[in-house]
GROMACS .gro file of C-alpha atoms in nm:
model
  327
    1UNK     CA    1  11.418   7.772   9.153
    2UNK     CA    2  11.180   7.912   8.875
    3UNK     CA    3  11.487   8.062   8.674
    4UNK     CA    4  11.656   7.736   8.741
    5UNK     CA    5  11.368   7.570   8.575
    6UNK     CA    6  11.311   7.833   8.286
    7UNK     CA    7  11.682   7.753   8.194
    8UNK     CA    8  11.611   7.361   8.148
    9UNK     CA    9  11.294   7.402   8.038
   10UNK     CA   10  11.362   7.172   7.713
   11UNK     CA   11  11.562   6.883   7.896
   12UNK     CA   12  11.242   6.860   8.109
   13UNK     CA   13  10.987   6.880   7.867
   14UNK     CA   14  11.225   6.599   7.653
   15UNK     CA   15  11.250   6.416   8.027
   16UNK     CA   16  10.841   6.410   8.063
   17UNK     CA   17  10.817   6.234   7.670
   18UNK     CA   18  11.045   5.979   7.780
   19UNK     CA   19  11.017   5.914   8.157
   20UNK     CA   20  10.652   5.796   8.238
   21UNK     CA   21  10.657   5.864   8.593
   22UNK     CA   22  10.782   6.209   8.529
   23UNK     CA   23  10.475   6.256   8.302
   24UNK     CA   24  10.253   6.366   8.514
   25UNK     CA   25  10.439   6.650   8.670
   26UNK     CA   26  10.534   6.777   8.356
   27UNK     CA   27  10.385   7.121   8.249
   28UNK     CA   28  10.193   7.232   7.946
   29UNK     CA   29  10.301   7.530   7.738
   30UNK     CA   30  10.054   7.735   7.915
   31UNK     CA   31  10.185   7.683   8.247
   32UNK     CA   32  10.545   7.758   8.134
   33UNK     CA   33  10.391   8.086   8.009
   34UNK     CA   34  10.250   8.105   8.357
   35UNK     CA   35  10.583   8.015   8.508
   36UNK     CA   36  10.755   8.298   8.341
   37UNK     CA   37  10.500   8.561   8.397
   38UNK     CA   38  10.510   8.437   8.790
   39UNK     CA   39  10.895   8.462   8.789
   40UNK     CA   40  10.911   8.815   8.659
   41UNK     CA   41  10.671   8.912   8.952
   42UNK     CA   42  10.864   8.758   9.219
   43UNK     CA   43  11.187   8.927   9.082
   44UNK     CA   44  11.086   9.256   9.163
   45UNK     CA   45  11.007   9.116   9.521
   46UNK     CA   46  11.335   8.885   9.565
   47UNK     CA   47  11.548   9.260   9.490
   48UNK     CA   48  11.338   9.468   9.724
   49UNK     CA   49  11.406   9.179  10.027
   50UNK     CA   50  11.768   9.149   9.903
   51UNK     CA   51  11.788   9.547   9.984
   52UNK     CA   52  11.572   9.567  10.294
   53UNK     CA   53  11.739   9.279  10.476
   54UNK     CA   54  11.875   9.337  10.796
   55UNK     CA   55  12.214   9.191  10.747
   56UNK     CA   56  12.282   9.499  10.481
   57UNK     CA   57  12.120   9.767  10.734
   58UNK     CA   58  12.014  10.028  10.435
   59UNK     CA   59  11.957  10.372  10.492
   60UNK     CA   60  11.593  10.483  10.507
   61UNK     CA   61  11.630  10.668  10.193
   62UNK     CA   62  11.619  10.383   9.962
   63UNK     CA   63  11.301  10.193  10.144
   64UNK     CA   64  11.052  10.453   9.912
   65UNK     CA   65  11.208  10.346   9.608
   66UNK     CA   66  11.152   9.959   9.687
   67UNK     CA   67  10.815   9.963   9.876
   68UNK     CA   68  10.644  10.200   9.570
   69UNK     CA   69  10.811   9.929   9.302
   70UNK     CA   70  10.616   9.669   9.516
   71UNK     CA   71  10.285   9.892   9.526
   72UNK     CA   72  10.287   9.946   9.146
   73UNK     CA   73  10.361   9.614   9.039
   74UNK     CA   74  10.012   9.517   9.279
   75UNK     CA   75   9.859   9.750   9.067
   76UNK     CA   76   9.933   9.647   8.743
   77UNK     CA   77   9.931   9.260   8.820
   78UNK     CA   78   9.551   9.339   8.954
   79UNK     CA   79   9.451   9.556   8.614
   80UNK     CA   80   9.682   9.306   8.373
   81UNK     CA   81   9.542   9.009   8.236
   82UNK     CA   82   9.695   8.764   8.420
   83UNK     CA   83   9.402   8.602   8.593
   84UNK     CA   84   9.570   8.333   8.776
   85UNK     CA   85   9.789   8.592   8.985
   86UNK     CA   86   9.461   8.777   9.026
   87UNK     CA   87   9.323   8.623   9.344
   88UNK     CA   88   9.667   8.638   9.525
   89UNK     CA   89   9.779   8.928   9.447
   90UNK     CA   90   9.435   9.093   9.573
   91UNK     CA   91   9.500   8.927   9.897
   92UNK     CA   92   9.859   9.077   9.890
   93UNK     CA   93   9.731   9.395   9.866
   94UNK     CA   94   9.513   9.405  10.182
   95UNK     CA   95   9.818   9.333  10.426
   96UNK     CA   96   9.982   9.624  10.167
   97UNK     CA   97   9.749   9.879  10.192
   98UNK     CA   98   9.773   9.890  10.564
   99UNK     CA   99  10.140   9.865  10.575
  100UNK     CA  100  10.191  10.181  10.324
  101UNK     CA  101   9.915  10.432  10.499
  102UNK     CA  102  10.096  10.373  10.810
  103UNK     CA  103  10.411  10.380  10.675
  104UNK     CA  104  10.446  10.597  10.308
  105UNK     CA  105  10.424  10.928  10.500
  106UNK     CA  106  10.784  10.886  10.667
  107UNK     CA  107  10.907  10.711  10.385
  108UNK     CA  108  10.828  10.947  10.193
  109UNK     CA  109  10.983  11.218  10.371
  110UNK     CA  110  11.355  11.012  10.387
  111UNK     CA  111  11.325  10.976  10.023
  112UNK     CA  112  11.315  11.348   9.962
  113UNK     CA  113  11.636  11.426  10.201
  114UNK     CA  114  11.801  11.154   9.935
  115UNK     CA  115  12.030  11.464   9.671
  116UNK     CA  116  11.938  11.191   9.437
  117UNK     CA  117  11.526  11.194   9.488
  118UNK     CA  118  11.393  11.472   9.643
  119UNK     CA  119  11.094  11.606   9.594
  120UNK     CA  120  11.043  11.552   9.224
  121UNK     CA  121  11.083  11.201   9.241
  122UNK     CA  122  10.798  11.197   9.501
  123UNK     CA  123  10.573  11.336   9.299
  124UNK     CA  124  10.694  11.094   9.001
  125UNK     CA  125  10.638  10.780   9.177
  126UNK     CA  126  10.292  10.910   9.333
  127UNK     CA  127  10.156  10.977   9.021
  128UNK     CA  128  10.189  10.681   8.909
  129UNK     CA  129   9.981  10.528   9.186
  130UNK     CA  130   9.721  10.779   9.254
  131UNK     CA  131   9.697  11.006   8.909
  132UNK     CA  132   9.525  11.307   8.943
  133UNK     CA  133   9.518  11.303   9.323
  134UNK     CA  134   9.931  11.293   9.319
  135UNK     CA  135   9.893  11.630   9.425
  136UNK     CA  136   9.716  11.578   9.796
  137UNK     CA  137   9.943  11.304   9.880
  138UNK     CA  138  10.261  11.533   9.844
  139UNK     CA  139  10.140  11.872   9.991
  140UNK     CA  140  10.095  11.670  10.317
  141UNK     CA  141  10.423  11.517  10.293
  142UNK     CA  142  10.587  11.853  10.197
  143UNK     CA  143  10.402  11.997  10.509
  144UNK     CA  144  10.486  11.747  10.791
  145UNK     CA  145  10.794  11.760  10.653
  146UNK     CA  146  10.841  12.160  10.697
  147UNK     CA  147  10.658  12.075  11.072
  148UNK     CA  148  10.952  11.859  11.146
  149UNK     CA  149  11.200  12.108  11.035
  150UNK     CA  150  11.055  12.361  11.248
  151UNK     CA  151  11.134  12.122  11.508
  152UNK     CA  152  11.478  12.060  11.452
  153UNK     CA  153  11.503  12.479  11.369
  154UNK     CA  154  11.348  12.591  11.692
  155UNK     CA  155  11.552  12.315  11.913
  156UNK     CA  156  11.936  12.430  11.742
  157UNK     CA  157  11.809  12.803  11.853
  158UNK     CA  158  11.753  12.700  12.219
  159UNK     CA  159  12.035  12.526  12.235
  160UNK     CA  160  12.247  12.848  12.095
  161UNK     CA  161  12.058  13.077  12.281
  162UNK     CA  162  12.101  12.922  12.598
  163UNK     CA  163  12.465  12.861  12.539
  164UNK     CA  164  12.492  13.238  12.438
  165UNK     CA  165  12.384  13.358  12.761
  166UNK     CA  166  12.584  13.145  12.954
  167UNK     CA  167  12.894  13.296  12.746
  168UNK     CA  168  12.795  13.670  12.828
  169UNK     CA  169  12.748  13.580  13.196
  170UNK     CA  170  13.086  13.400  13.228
  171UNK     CA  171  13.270  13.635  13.006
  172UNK     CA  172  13.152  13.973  13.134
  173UNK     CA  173  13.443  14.202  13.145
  174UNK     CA  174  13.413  14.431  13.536
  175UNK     CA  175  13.518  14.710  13.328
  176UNK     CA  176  13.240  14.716  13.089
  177UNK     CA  177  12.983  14.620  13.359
  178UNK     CA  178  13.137  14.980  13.563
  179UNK     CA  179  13.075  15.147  13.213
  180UNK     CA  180  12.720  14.987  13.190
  181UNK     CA  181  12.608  15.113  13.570
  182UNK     CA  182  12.771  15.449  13.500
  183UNK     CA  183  12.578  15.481  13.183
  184UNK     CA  184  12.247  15.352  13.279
  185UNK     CA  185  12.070  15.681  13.293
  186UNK     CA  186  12.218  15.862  12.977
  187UNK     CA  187  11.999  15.780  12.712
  188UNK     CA  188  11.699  15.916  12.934
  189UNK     CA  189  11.886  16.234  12.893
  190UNK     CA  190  11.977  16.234  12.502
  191UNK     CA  191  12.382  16.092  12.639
  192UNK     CA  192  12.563  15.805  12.499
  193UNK     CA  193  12.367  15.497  12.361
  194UNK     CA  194  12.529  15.200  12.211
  195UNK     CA  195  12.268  15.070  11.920
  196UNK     CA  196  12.482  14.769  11.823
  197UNK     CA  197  12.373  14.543  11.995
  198UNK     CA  198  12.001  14.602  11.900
  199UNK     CA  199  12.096  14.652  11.529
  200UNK     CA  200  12.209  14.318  11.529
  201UNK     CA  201  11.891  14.173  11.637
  202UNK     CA  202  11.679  14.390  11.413
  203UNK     CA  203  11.958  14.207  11.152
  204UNK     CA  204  11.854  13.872  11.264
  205UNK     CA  205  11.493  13.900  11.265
  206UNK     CA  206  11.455  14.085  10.909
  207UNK     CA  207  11.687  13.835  10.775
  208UNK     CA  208  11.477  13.545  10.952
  209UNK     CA  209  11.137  13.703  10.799
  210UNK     CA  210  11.303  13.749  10.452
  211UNK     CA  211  11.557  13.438  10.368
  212UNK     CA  212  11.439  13.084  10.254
  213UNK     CA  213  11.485  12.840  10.481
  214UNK     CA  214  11.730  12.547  10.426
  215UNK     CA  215  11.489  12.309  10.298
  216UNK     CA  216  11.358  12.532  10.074
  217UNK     CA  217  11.744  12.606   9.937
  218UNK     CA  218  11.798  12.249   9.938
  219UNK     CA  219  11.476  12.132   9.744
  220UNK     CA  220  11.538  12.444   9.500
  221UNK     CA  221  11.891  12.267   9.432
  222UNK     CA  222  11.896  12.022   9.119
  223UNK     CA  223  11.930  11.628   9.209
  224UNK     CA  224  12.211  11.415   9.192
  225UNK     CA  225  12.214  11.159   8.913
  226UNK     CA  226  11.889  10.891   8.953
  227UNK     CA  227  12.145  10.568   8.992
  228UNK     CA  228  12.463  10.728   9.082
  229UNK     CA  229  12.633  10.584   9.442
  230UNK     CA  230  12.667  10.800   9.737
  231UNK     CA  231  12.702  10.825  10.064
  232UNK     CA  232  12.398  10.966  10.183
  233UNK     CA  233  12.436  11.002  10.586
  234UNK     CA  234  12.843  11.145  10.441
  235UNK     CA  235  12.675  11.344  10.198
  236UNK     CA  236  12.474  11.519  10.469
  237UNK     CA  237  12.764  11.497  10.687
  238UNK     CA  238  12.946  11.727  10.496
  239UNK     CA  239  12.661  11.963  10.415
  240UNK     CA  240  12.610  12.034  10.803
  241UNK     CA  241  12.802  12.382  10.736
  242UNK     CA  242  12.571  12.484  10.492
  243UNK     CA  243  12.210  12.318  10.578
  244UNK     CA  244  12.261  12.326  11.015
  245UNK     CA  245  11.962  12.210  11.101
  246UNK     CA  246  11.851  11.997  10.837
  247UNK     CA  247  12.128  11.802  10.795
  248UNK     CA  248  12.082  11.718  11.161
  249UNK     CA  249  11.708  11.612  11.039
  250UNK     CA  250  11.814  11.407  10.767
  251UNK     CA  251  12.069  11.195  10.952
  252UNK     CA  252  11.815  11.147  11.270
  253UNK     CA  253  11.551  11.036  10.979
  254UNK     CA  254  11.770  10.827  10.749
  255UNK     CA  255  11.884  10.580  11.021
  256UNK     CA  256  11.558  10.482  11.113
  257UNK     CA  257  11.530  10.068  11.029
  258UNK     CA  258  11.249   9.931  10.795
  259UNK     CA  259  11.301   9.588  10.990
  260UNK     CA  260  11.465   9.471  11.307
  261UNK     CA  261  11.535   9.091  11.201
  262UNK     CA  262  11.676   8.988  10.874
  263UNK     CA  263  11.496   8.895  10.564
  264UNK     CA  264  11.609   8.508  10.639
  265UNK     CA  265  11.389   8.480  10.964
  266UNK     CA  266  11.105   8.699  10.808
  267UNK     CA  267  11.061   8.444  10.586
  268UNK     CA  268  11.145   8.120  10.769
  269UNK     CA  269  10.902   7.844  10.821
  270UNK     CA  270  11.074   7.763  11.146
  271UNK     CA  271  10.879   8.085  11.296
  272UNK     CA  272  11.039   8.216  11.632
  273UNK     CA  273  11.348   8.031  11.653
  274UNK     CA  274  11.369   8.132  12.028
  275UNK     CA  275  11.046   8.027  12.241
  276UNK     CA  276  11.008   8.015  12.612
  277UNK     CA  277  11.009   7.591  12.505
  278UNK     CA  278  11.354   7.622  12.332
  279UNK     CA  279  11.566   7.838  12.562
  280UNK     CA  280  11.520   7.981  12.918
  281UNK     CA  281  11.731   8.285  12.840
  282UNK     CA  282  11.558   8.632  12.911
  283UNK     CA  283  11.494   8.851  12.698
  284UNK     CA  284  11.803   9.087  12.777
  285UNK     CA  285  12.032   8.804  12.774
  286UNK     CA  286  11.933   8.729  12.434
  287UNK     CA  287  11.945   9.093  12.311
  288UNK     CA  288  12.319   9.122  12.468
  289UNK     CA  289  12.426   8.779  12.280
  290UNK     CA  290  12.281   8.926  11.941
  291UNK     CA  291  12.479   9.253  11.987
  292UNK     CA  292  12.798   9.104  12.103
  293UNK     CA  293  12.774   8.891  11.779
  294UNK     CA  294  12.722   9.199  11.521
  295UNK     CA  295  13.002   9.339  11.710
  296UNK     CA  296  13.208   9.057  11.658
  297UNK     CA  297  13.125   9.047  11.278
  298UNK     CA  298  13.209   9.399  11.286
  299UNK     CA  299  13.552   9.337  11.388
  300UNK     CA  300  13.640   9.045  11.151
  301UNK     CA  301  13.577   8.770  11.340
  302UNK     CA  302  13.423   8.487  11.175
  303UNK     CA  303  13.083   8.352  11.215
  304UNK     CA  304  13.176   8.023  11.308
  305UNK     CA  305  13.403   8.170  11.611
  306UNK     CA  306  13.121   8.382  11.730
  307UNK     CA  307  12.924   8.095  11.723
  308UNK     CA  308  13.163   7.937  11.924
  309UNK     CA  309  13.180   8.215  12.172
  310UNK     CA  310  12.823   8.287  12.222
  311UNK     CA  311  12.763   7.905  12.304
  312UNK     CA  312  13.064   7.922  12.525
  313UNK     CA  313  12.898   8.250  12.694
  314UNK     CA  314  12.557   8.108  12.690
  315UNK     CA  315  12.671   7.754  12.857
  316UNK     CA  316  12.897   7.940  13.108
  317UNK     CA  317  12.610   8.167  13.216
  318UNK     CA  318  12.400   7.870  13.253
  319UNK     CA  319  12.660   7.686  13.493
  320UNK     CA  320  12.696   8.012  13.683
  321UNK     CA  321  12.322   8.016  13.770
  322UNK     CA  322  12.314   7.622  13.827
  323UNK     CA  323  12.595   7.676  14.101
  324UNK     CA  324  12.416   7.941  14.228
  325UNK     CA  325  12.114   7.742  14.296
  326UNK     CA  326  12.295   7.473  14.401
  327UNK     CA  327  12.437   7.676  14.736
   0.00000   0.00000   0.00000
């Protein structure tokens, strides 16, 4: 509506000198200043909702990018000079603040398992916010971050481990288990001993002491180009030869959701469009009718059909329990 009204702005100013009841609604040159000022700061809002809405169902990576371009603007709308966005924008930044120091730590650590981000754009758009003190913020991300993949590390070695053993107990050959009873006793006596088997897992363990770990061969590793469109949950897809465990972490993190409802009911005035007073559907019911109608979309059916087919489902349910109370 405001670039809608930027773009006529001279038949309406020509419409207020002529039309005397449009007179008094027309603005000043100030207040188109003011109307261009406040449409440039609701841009950068209008593409962050456009990306996060849940109709598009983004990959965590690129909710960082967004939510730091909406902390930043704050910032410099509060220290700019624009003093009738001042008051507003202050109480924007309350609900803000609590959102991002609940939130910026996980967000955070998606955006570095982006090729394109990583780590250096962390510390990029952090120092833009916090300066000098850029540095705390990131060493705790960078650390949780390495706690996580020790997670992720320690579960893919129980899980080998414990399929390992049951491999050796199934696959035991009798005639190596005779040779292992027969040969039990020799090394007590300077006989036969098979070191193999324990070289290996000296092997393992020096290498595990000595080698860099995947995220630090993966953060070492220059980024992707800033703008350039991937993939990302194929990109790690295809890196699960070479980073195991940490592709297994980045596709577990990525697909977490910023929102559960899409950007259209966030912002509608209608509130809760199903209330205990609208519809006596339970909650599961409702939760099944949503997913059969993504699934539906999914498949190519169009919207007015599943429309058609939920009210079908809903009204048939509805009879069903009638009938039911009826007997």
């Amino acid at each position: 509506m405001l670039e809608s009204s930027l773009y006529y702005k001279d038949v309406l100013d020509y419409w207020g000198q002529r039309d005397k009841d449009y007179q008094i609604f027309a603005l000043s040159n100030e207040e188109w200043r003011n109307v261009v000022i406040l449409c440039k700061f609701l841009k950068v809002f209008y593409d962050v909702t456009c990306i996060f809405s849940g109709s598009n169902y983004p990959t965590a990576n690129l909710y960082f990018r967004g939510v730091w371009k909406v902390h930043k603007i704050l910032l410099d709308t509060v220290k700019g000079s624009y003093s009738f966005l001042t008051p507003m924008v202050k109480q924007m930044q309350e609900k803000f603040n609590k959102y991002w120091a609940e939130y910026s730590l996980i967000l955070s650590c998606a955006a570095i398992l982006d090729p394109r981000y990583k780590l250096n754009y962390v510390q990029y758009c952090f120092n833009t916010i916090y300066g000098v003190h850029a540095s705390d913020f990131v060493e705790t991300i960078l650390s949780n971050l390495r706690l996580l993949f020790d997670e992720y590390v320690k579960k893919s070695k129980s899980t080998s481990s414990s399929l390992g053993g049951s491999c050796n107990v199934s696959n035991k050959n009798p005639v190596d288990s005779g040779l292992d009873e027969h040969n039990d006793n020799s090394a007590d006596f300077g006989g036969y001993f098979d070191e193999s088997d324990d070289y290996k897992r000296y092997l393992n363990e020096s290498s595990t002491r000595s080698e860099k770990s995947q995220l630090d061969i993966y953060l070492e590793e220059p980024e992707l180009e800033l703008n350039s469109q991937i993939d990302v949950l194929d990109y790690w897809s295809k890196s699960l030869i070479q980073y195991n465990e940490l592709s297994l972490l980045a596709r577990d993190l990525l697909a977490i959701p910023i929102s559960t409802v899409a950007s259209k009911s966030a912002f509608s005035m209608g509130k809760k469009v199903i209330t205990p007073l609208r519809s006596s559907l339970k909650p599961k019911t409702v939760q099944a009718v949503v997913c059969l109608d993504d699934w539906m979309q999914v498949k190519g059916f169009s919207a007015e059909i599943g429309c058609k087919r939920t009210m079908r489902t809903m009204t048939t349910m509805r009879t069903m329990r009638m009938m039911m109370f009826l007997r």
